[in-house]
Short mmCIF file of C-alpha atoms in Angstrom, two decimals:
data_model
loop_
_atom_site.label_atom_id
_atom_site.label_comp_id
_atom_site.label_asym_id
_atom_site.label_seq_id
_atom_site.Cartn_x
_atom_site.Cartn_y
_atom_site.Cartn_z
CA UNK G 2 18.09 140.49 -56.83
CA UNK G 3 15.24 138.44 -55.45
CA UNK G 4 15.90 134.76 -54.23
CA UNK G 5 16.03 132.70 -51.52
CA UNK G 6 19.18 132.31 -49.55
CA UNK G 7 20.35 129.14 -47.35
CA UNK G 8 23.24 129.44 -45.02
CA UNK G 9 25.54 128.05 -44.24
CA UNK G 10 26.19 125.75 -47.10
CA UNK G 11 27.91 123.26 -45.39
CA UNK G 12 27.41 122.70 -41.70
CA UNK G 13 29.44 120.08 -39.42
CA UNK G 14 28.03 118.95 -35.77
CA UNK G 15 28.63 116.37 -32.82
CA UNK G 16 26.16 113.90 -32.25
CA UNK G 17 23.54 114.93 -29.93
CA UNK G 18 23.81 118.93 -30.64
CA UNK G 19 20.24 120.45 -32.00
CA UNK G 20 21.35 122.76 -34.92
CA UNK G 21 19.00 125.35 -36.61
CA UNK G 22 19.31 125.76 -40.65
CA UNK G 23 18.63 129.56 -41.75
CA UNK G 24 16.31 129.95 -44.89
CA UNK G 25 15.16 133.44 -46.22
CA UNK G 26 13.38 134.53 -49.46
CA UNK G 27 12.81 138.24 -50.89
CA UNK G 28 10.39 136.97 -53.26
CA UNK G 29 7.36 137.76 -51.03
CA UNK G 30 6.53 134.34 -51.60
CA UNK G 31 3.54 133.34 -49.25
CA UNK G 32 4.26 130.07 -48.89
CA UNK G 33 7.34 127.80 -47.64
CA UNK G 34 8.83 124.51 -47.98
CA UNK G 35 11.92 122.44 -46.31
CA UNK G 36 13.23 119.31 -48.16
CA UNK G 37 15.83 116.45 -47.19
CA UNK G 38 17.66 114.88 -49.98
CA UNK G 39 19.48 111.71 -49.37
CA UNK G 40 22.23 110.46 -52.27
CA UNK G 41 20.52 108.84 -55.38
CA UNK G 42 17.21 110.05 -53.84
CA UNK G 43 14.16 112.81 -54.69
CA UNK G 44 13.19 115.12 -52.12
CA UNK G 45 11.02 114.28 -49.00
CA UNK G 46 8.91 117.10 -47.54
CA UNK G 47 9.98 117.48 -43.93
CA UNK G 48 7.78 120.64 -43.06
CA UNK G 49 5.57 123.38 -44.93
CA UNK G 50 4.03 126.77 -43.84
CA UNK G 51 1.58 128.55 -46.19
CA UNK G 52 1.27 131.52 -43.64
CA UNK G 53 3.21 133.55 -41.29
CA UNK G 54 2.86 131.41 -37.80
CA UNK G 55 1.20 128.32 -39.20
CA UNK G 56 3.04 125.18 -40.25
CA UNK G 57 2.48 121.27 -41.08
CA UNK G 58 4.44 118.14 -40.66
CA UNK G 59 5.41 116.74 -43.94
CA UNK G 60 6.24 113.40 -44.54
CA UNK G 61 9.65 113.13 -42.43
CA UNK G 62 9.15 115.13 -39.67
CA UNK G 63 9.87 113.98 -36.35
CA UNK G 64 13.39 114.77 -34.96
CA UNK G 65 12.67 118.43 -37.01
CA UNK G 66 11.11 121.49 -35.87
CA UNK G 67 9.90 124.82 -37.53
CA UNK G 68 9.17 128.13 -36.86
CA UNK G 69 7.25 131.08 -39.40
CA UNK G 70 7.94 134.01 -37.34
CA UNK G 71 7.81 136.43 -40.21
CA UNK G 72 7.05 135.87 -43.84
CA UNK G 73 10.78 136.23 -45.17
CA UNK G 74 12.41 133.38 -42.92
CA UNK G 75 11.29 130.28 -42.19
CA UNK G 76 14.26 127.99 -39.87
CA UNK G 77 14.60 124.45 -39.97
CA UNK G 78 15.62 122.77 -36.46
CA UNK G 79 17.63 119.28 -36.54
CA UNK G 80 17.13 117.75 -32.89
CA UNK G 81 19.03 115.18 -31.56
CA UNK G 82 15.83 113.08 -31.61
CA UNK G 83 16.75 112.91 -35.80
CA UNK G 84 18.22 109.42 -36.04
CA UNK G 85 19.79 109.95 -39.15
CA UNK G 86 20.58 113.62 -39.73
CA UNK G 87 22.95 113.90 -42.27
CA UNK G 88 21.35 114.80 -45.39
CA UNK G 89 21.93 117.82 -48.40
CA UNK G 90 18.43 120.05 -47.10
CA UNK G 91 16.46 122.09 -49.45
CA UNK G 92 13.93 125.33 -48.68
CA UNK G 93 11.57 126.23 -51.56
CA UNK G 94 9.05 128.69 -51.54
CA UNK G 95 6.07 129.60 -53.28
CA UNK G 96 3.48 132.21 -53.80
CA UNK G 97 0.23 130.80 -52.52
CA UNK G 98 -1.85 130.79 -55.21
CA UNK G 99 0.50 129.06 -57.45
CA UNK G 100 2.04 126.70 -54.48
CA UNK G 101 3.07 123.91 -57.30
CA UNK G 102 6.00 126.09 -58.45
CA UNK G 103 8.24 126.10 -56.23
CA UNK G 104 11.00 128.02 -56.06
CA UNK G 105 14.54 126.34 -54.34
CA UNK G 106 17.13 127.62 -52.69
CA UNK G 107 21.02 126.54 -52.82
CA UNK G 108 20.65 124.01 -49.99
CA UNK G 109 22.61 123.01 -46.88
CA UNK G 110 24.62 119.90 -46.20
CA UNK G 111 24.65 118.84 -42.71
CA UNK G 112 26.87 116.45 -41.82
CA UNK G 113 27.12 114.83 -37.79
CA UNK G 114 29.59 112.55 -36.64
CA UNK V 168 3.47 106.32 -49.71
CA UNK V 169 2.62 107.66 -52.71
CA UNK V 170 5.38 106.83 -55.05
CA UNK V 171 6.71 108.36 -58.62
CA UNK V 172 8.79 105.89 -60.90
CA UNK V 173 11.40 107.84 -62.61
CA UNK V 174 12.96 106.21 -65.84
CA UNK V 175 15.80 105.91 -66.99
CA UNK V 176 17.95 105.96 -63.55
CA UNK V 177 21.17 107.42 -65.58
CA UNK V 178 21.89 108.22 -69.17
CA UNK V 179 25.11 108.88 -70.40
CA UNK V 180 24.71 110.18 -74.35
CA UNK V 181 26.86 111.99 -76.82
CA UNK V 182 26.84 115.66 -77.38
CA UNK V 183 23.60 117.01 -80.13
CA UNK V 184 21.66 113.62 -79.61
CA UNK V 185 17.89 113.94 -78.19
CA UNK V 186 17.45 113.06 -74.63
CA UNK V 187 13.87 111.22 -73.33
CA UNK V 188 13.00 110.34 -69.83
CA UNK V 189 9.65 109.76 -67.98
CA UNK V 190 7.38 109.81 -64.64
CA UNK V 191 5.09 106.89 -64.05
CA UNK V 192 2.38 106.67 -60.88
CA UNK V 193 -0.61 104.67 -60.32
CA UNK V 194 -2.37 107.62 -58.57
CA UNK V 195 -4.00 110.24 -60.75
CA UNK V 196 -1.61 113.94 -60.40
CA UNK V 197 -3.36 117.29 -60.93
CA UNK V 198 0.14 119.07 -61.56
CA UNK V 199 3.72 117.85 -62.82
CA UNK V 200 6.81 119.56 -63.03
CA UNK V 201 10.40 119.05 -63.96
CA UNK V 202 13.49 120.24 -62.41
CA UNK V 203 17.02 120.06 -63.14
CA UNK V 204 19.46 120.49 -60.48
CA UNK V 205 23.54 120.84 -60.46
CA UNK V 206 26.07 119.17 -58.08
CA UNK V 207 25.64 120.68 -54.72
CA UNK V 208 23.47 123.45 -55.78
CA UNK V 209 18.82 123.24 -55.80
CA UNK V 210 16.50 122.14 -58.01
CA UNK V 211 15.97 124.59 -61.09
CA UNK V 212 12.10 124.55 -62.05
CA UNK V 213 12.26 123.82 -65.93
CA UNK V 214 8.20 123.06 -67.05
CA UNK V 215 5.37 123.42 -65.17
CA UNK V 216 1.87 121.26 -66.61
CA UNK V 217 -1.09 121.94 -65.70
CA UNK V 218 -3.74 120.28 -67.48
CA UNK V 219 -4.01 116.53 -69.29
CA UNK V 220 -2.13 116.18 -72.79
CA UNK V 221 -0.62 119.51 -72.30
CA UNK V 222 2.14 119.70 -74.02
CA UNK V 223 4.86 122.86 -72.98
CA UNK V 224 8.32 123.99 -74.60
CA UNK V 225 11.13 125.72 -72.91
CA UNK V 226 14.06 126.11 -75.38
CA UNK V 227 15.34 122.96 -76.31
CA UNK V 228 13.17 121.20 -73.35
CA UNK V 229 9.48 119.84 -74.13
CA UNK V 230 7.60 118.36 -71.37
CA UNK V 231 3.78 116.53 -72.10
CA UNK V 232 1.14 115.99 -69.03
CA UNK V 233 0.11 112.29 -70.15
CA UNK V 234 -3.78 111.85 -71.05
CA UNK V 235 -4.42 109.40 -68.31
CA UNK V 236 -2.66 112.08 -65.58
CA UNK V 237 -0.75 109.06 -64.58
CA UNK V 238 2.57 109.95 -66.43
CA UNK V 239 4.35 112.96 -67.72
CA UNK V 240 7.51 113.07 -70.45
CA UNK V 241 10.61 115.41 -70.49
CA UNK V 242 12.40 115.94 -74.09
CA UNK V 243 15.52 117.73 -74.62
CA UNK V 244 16.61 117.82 -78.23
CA UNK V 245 20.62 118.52 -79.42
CA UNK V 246 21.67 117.98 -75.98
CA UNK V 247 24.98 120.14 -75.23
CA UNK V 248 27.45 119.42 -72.37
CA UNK V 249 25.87 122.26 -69.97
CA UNK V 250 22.73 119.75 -69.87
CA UNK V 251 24.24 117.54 -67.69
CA UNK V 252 22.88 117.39 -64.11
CA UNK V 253 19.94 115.71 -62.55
CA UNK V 254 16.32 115.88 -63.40
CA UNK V 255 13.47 115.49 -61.02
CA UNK V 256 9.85 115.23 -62.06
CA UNK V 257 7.48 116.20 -59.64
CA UNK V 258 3.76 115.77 -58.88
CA UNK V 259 0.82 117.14 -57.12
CA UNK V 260 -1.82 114.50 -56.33
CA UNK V 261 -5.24 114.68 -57.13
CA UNK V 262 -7.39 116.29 -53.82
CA UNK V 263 -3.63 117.06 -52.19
CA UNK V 264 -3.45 120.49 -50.13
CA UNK V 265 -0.39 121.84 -51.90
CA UNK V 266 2.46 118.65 -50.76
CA UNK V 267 4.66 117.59 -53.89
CA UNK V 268 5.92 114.10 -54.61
CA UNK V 269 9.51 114.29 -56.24
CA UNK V 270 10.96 111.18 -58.57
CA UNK V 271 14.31 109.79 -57.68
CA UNK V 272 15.75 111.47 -60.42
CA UNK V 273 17.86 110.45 -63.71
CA UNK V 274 21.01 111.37 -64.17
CA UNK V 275 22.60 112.85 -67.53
CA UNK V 276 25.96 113.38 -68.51
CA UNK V 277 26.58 114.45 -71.85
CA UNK V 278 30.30 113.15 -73.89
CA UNK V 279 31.48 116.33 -76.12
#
């Protein structure tokens, strides 16, 4: 079965620990997307990558950090820097030439005390 | 930024009645598309528009691209408890390199 796949789905750290969020699609999917959701809120655009080892800041992205290694996974950093890190956090993905339709996976809720 | 108004916040309706909700901007969107997404789990993509005045059915869901490419419209007739969830519009602006803007969402629940 083709999808993307987000693990763990709920992840619990200290403050001041960087934690990395997985994200991997089988879709071959060109293009990918990571999303913060905050309660009673849409989805802001923290980072994007439309090719293997090329990304751009969305519009929250400091106290994140990215890497597009290979074309299947695409890992979402929370730094310490984030002042506000707990959040529900999306990854989409998309085929280039149709970037609009995005596809989401199941999401991961990070919460840091 | 660039800012979607997503109307009504929350609806709570009974069981076969027709559900309307909508997605206002003052900037000019070259794509919109709804989502619906359960507790805990991601957005499902439900319409995707394209073009201004389309108009595009998915089962019981009907979505409309407004004229002025300022708005867009989701229908959903005989609503049935399995509706319930949240629904996102999203657009693309005008001249944008591929970035989506996301409503805040409204809310259904549906009484059997």
């Amino acid at each position: 079965d083709g999808g993307i796949t987000q693990s763990p789905k709920y992840l619990f750290r200290k403050e001041g620990q960087n934690v990395t969020l997985s994200c991997e699609q089988n879709l071959n999917h060109d293009a990918m997307y990571w999303y913060r959701q905050d309660p009673g809120q849409g989805l802001r655009l923290i980072y994007y990558s439309q090719i293997v080892n090329d990304f751009q800041k969305g519009d929250i992205a400091e106290g994140y950090s990215v890497s597009r290694e290979k074309k299947e996974s695409f890992p979402l950093t929370v730094t310490s820097a984030q002042k506000n890190p707990t959040a529900f956090y999306l990854c989409a993905s998309s085929y280039r030439d149709r970037r609009y339709e995005q596809y989401f996976g199941p999401g991961t809720r990070l919460t840091v005390t | 930024g660039q800012q979607l108004n997503q109307s009504p916040q929350s609806m709570f309706i009974q069981e076969g009645e027709d559900v309307s909700m909508n997605c206002t901007s003052s900037s000019i969107f070259n794509t919109w598309l709804w989502y619906k997404q359960d507790p805990g789990e991601g957005p499902v993509l439900l319409i995707a528009l394209y073009k201004a005045g389309e108009l595009t059915s998915n089962g019981r869901l009907t979505a409309q691209f407004g004229i002025t490419r300022k708005d867009s419209f989701l229908n959903i007739s005989a609503s049935i408890p399995s509706d319930v969830g949240i629904y996102f519009c999203a657009g693309q602006l005008s001249g944008n390199t591929g970035k989506l803007i996301f409503g805040q969402g409204t809310t259904l629940q549906v009484k059997p």
